[in-house]
XYZ file of C-alpha atoms in Angstrom:
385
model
C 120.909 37.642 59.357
C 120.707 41.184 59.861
C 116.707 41.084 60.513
C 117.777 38.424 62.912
C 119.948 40.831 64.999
C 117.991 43.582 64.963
C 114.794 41.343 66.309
C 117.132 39.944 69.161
C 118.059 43.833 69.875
C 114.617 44.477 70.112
C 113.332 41.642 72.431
C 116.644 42.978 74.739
C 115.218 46.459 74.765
C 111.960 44.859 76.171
C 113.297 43.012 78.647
C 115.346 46.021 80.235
C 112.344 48.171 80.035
C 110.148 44.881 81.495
C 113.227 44.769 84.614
C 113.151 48.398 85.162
C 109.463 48.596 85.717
C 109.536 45.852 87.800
C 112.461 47.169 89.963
C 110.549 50.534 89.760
C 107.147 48.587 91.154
C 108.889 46.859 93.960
C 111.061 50.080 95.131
C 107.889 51.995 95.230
C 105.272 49.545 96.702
C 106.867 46.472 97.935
C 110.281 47.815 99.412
C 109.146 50.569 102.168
C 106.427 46.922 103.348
C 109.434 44.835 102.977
C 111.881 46.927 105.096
C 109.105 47.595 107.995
C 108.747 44.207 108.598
C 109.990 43.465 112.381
C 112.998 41.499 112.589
C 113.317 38.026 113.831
C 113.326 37.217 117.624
C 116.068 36.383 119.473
C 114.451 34.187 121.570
C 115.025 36.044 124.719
C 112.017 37.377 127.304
C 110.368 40.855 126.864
C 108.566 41.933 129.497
C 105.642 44.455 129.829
C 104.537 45.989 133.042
C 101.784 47.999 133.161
C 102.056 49.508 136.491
C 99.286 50.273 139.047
C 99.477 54.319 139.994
C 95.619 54.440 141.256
C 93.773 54.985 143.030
C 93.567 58.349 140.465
C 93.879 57.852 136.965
C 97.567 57.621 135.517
C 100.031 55.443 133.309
C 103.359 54.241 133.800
C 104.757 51.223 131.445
C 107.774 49.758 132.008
C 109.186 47.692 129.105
C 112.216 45.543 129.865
C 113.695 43.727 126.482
C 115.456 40.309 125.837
C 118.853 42.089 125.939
C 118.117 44.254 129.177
C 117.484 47.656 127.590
C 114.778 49.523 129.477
C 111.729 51.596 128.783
C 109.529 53.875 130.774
C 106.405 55.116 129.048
C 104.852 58.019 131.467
C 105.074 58.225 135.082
C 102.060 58.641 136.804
C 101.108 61.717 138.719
C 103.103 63.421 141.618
C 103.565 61.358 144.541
C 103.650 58.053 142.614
C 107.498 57.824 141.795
C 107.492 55.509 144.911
C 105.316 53.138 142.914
C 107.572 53.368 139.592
C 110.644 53.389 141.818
C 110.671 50.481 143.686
C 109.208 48.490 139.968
C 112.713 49.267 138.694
C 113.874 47.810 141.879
C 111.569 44.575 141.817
C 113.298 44.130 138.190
C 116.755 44.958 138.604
C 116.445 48.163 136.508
C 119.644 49.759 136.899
C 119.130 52.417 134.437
C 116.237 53.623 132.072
C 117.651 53.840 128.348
C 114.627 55.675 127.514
C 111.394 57.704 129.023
C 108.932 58.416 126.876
C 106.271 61.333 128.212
C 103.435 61.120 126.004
C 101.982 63.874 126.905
C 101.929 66.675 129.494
C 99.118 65.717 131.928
C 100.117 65.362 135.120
C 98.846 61.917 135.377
C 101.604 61.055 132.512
C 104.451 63.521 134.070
C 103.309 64.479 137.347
C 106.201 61.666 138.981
C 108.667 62.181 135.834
C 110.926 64.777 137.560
C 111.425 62.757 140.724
C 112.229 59.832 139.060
C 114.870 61.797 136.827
C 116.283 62.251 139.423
C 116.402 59.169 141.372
C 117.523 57.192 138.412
C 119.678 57.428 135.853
C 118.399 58.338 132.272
C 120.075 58.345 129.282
C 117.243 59.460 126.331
C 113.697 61.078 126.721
C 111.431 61.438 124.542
C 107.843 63.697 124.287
C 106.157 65.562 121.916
C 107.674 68.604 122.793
C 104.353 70.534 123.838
C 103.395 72.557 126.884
C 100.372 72.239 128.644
C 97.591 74.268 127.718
C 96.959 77.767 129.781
C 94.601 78.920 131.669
C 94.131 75.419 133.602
C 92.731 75.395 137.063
C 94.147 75.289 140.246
C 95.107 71.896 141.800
C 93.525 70.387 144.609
C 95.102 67.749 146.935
C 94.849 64.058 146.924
C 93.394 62.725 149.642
C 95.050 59.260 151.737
C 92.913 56.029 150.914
C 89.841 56.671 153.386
C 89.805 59.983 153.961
C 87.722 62.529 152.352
C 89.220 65.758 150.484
C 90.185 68.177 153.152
C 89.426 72.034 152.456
C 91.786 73.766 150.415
C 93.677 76.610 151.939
C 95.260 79.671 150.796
C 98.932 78.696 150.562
C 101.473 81.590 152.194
C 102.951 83.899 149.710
C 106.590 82.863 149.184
C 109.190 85.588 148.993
C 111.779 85.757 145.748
C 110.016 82.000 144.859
C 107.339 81.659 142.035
C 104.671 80.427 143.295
C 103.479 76.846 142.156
C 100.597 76.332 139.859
C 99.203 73.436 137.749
C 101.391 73.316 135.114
C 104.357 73.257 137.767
C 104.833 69.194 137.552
C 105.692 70.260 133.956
C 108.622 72.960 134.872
C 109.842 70.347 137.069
C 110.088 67.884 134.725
C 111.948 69.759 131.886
C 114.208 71.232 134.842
C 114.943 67.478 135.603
C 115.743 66.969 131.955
C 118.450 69.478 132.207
C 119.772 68.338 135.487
C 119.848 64.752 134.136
C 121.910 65.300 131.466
C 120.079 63.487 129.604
C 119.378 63.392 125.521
C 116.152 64.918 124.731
C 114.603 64.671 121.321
C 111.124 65.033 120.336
C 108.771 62.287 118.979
C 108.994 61.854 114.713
C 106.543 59.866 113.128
C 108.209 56.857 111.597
C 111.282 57.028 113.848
C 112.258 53.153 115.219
C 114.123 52.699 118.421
C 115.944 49.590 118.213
C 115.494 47.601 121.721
C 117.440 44.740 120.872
C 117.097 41.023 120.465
C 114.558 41.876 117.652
C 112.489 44.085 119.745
C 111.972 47.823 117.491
C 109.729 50.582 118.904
C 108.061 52.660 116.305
C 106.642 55.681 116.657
C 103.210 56.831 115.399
C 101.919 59.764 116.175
C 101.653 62.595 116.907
C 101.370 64.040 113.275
C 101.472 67.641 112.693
C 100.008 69.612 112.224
C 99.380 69.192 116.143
C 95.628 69.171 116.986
C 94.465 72.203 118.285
C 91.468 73.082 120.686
C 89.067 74.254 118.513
C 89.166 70.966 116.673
C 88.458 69.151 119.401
C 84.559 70.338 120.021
C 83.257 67.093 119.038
C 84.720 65.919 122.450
C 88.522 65.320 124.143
C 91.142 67.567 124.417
C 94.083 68.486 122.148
C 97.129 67.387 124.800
C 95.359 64.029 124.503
C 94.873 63.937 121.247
C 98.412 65.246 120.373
C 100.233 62.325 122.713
C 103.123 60.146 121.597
C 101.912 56.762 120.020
C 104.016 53.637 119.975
C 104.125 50.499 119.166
C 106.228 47.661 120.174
C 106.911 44.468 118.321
C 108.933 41.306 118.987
C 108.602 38.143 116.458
C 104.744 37.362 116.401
C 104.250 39.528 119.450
C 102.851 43.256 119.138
C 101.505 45.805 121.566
C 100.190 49.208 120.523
C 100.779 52.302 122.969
C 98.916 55.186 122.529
C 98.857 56.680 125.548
C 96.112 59.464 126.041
C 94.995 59.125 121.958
C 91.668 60.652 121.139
C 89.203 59.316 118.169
C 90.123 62.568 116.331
C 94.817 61.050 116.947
C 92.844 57.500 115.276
C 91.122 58.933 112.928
C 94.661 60.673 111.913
C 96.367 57.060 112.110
C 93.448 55.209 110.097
C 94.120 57.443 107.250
C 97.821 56.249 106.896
C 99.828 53.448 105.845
C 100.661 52.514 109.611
C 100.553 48.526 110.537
C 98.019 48.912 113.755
C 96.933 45.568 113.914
C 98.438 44.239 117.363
C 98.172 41.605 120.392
C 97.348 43.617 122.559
C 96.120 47.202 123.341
C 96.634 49.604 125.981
C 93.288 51.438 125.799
C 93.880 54.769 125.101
C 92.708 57.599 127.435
C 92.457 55.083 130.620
C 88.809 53.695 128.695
C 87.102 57.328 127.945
C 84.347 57.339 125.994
C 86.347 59.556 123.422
C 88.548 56.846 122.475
C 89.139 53.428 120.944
C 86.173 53.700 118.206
C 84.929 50.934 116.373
C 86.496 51.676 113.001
C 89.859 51.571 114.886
C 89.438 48.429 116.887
C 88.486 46.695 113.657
C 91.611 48.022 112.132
C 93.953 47.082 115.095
C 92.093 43.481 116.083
C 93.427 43.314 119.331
C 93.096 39.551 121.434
C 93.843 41.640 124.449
C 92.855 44.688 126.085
C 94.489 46.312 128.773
C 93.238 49.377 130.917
C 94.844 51.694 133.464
C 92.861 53.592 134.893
C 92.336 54.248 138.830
C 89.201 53.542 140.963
C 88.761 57.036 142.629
C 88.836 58.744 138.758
C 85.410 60.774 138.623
C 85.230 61.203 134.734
C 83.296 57.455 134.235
C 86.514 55.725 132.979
C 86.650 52.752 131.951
C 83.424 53.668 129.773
C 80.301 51.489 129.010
C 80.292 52.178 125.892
C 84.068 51.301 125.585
C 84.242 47.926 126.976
C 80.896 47.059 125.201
C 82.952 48.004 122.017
C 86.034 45.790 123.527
C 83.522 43.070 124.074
C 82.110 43.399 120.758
C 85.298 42.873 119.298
C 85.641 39.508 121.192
C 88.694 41.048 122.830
C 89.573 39.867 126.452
C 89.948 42.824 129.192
C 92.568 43.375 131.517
C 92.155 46.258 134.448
C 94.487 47.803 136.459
C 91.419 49.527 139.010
C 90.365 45.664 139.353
C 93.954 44.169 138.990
C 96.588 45.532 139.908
C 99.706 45.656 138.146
C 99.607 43.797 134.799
C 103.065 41.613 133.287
C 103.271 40.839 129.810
C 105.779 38.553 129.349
C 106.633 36.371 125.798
C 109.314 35.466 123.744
C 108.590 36.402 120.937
C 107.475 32.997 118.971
C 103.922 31.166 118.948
C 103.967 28.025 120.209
C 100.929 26.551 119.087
C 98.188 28.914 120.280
C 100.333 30.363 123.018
C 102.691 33.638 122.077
C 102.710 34.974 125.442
C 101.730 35.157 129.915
C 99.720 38.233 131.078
C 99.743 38.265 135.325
C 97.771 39.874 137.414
C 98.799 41.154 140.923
C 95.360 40.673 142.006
C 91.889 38.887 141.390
C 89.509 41.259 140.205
C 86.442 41.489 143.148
C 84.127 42.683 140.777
C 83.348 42.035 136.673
C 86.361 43.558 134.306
C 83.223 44.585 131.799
C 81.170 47.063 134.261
C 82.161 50.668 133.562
C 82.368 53.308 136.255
C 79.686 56.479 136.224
C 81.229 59.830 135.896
C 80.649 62.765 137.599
C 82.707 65.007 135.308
C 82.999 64.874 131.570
C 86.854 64.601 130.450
C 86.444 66.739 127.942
C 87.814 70.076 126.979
C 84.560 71.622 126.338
C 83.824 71.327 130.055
C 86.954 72.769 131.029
C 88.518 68.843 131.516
C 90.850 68.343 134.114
C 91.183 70.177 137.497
C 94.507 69.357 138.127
C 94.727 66.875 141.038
C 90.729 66.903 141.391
C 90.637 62.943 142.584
C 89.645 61.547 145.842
C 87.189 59.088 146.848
C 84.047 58.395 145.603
C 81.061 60.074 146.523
C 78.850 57.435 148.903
C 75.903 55.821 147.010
C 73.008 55.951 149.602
C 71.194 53.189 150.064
C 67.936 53.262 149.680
C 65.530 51.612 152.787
C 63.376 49.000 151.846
C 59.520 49.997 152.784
């Protein structure tokens, strides 16, 4: 009897040890999964509007979720707030829960200050890094048509400082303040919960922040050090990564995110120093999307991108080509259907032919003189003989 007890006291000893392993298994490796998975959606519409700041290069995303809160990723650059302004209008914004700045360019920022202003703003959110010194001088924008007009010596300004090309940047934290709004900067892992199902996850940037020297291969370090998001809603997923160099995938590739997505907004507006191969096969995107503006003189989108995107059997979107692009879904796939993508315009020319730079946007080459846009160079035609 007593050899009986003691061999039921030792099959009971097992099976704790057997639970707590398993418990131990599934806490480690199958609850952090289990708890990132997206919850269910409501049902409701999200909508996605990539917004058209061309002619020069710039993003502004506008993300509008089933229960009405808002979300502005970037602005585009100075003088575009008009643009993002009357959007909010068009969709009966009334306030913006969040901005995101992903980065300070001025092509990301360069409209944030006036629009913190004009609107009301109740959380933004950036990765909390000035730009780089030692950039070079701005020079204007030219109107649709015209060519760049010479650059003059501006007046010195008494008891003023004068303006310079990180100046879109001092107006924009200024605006912060004035805005009373809650600042916070970007944590990896942090999820912003949109509502009706809709969480947006940040992914990058991880620090150690990339610095300049380890971007010689090619890009630049506020690129490569810009806020990455991602947005999901029931079967629907869209990866932001704003300016992201191969150097911020690389970085991404190497953790336990969940990349794969719907759709992509090409990073960097299409440069050749983003969206590589190994991460397009890791994200598997059925849609591309790219703004990027048709006066930008540093060859984006790239050839070599959208032969990658094409490659990848992914379909291209433009906003050079199409305008402003809507997203719109509710979350569920209905047979092979999860969500609309509108253009505002026909594209007059083929979504897969690359532009030629005349600059490289790279660091290296001292990338980006501030405001250096305008139109196109004329091709000259050659005469037949």
């Amino acid at each position: 009897m007593s050899r009986a007890t003691k061999g039921c006291g030792c099959a009971s000893a097992v099976m704790l040890i057997l639970a707590a392993v398993a418990s131990l298994v599934f806490w480690k490796f199958f609850w952090p999964r289990w708890k990132a998975q997206p919850p269910s959606a409501s049902g409701g519409e999200l909508q996605v509007h990539v917004l058209d700041v061309g002619p020069i290069n710039g993003d502004a995303i506008l993300i509008v979720s089933p229960t009405g809160k808002v979300v502005l990723i970037d602005s585009g650059d100075a003088g575009k707030e008009k643009t993002v302004l009357e959007a909010l209008k068009r969709y009966q914004v009334q306030q913006l829960d969040y901005f995101i700045g992903t980065h300070p360019h001025p092509d990301h920022l360069g409209s944030a200050a006036s629009i913190l202003k004009a609107t009301k703003v109740l959380n933004v959110i950036d990765n909390g890094l000035p730009p780089p010194t030692g950039l070079p001088n701005p020079s204007p924008t030219p109107a649709r048509g015209k060519s760049a007009p010479p650059v003059a010596k501006p007046p010195a300004r008494v008891g003023k400082k004068p303006k310079g090309p990180a100046q879109f940047y001092e107006d924009y934290r200024e605006a912060i303040k004035q805005s009373g709004a809650n600042y916070e900067t970007a944590e990896v892992g942090k999820n912003y919960n949109l509502g009706g199902g809709a969480p947006l996850t940040i992914l990058g940037p991880s620090q150690p922040y990339f610095t300049k020297e380890q971007m010689k291969a090619g890009g630049n370090e506020p690129n490569a050090n810009s806020v990455v998001a991602r947005l999901d809603y029931g079967d629907f997923s869209i990866l932001l990564p704003g300016d992201a160099e191969e150097q911020t995938e690389q970085r991404m590739l190497a953790k336990d995110f969940e990349l794969k997505a719907r759709i992509l907004k090409v990073a960097h507006h299409g440069s050749k120093y983003a969206t590589s191969d190994a991460f397009l096969k890791r994200v598997q995107p059925d849609i591309a999307i790219i703004s990027d503006g048709e006066w930008n003189r540093y060859g984006h989108p790239s050839q070599a991108v959208l032969d990658r995107l094409k490659a990848a059997n992914t379909k291209v979107y433009r906003t050079d080509l199409q305008g402003e692009i809507t997203i719109t879904t509710n979350g569920k796939l209905k047979g092979d259907k999860l969500f609309d993508i509108k253009t505002a315009k026909e594209a007059k020319s083929s979504v897969w032919e690359g532009r030629l730079p005349q600059k490289d946007d790279s660091s290296r080459s001292g990338f980006i003189a501030y405001g250096d846009f305008g139109p196109p160079p004329k091709v000259k035609q050659e005469k037949p003989k």
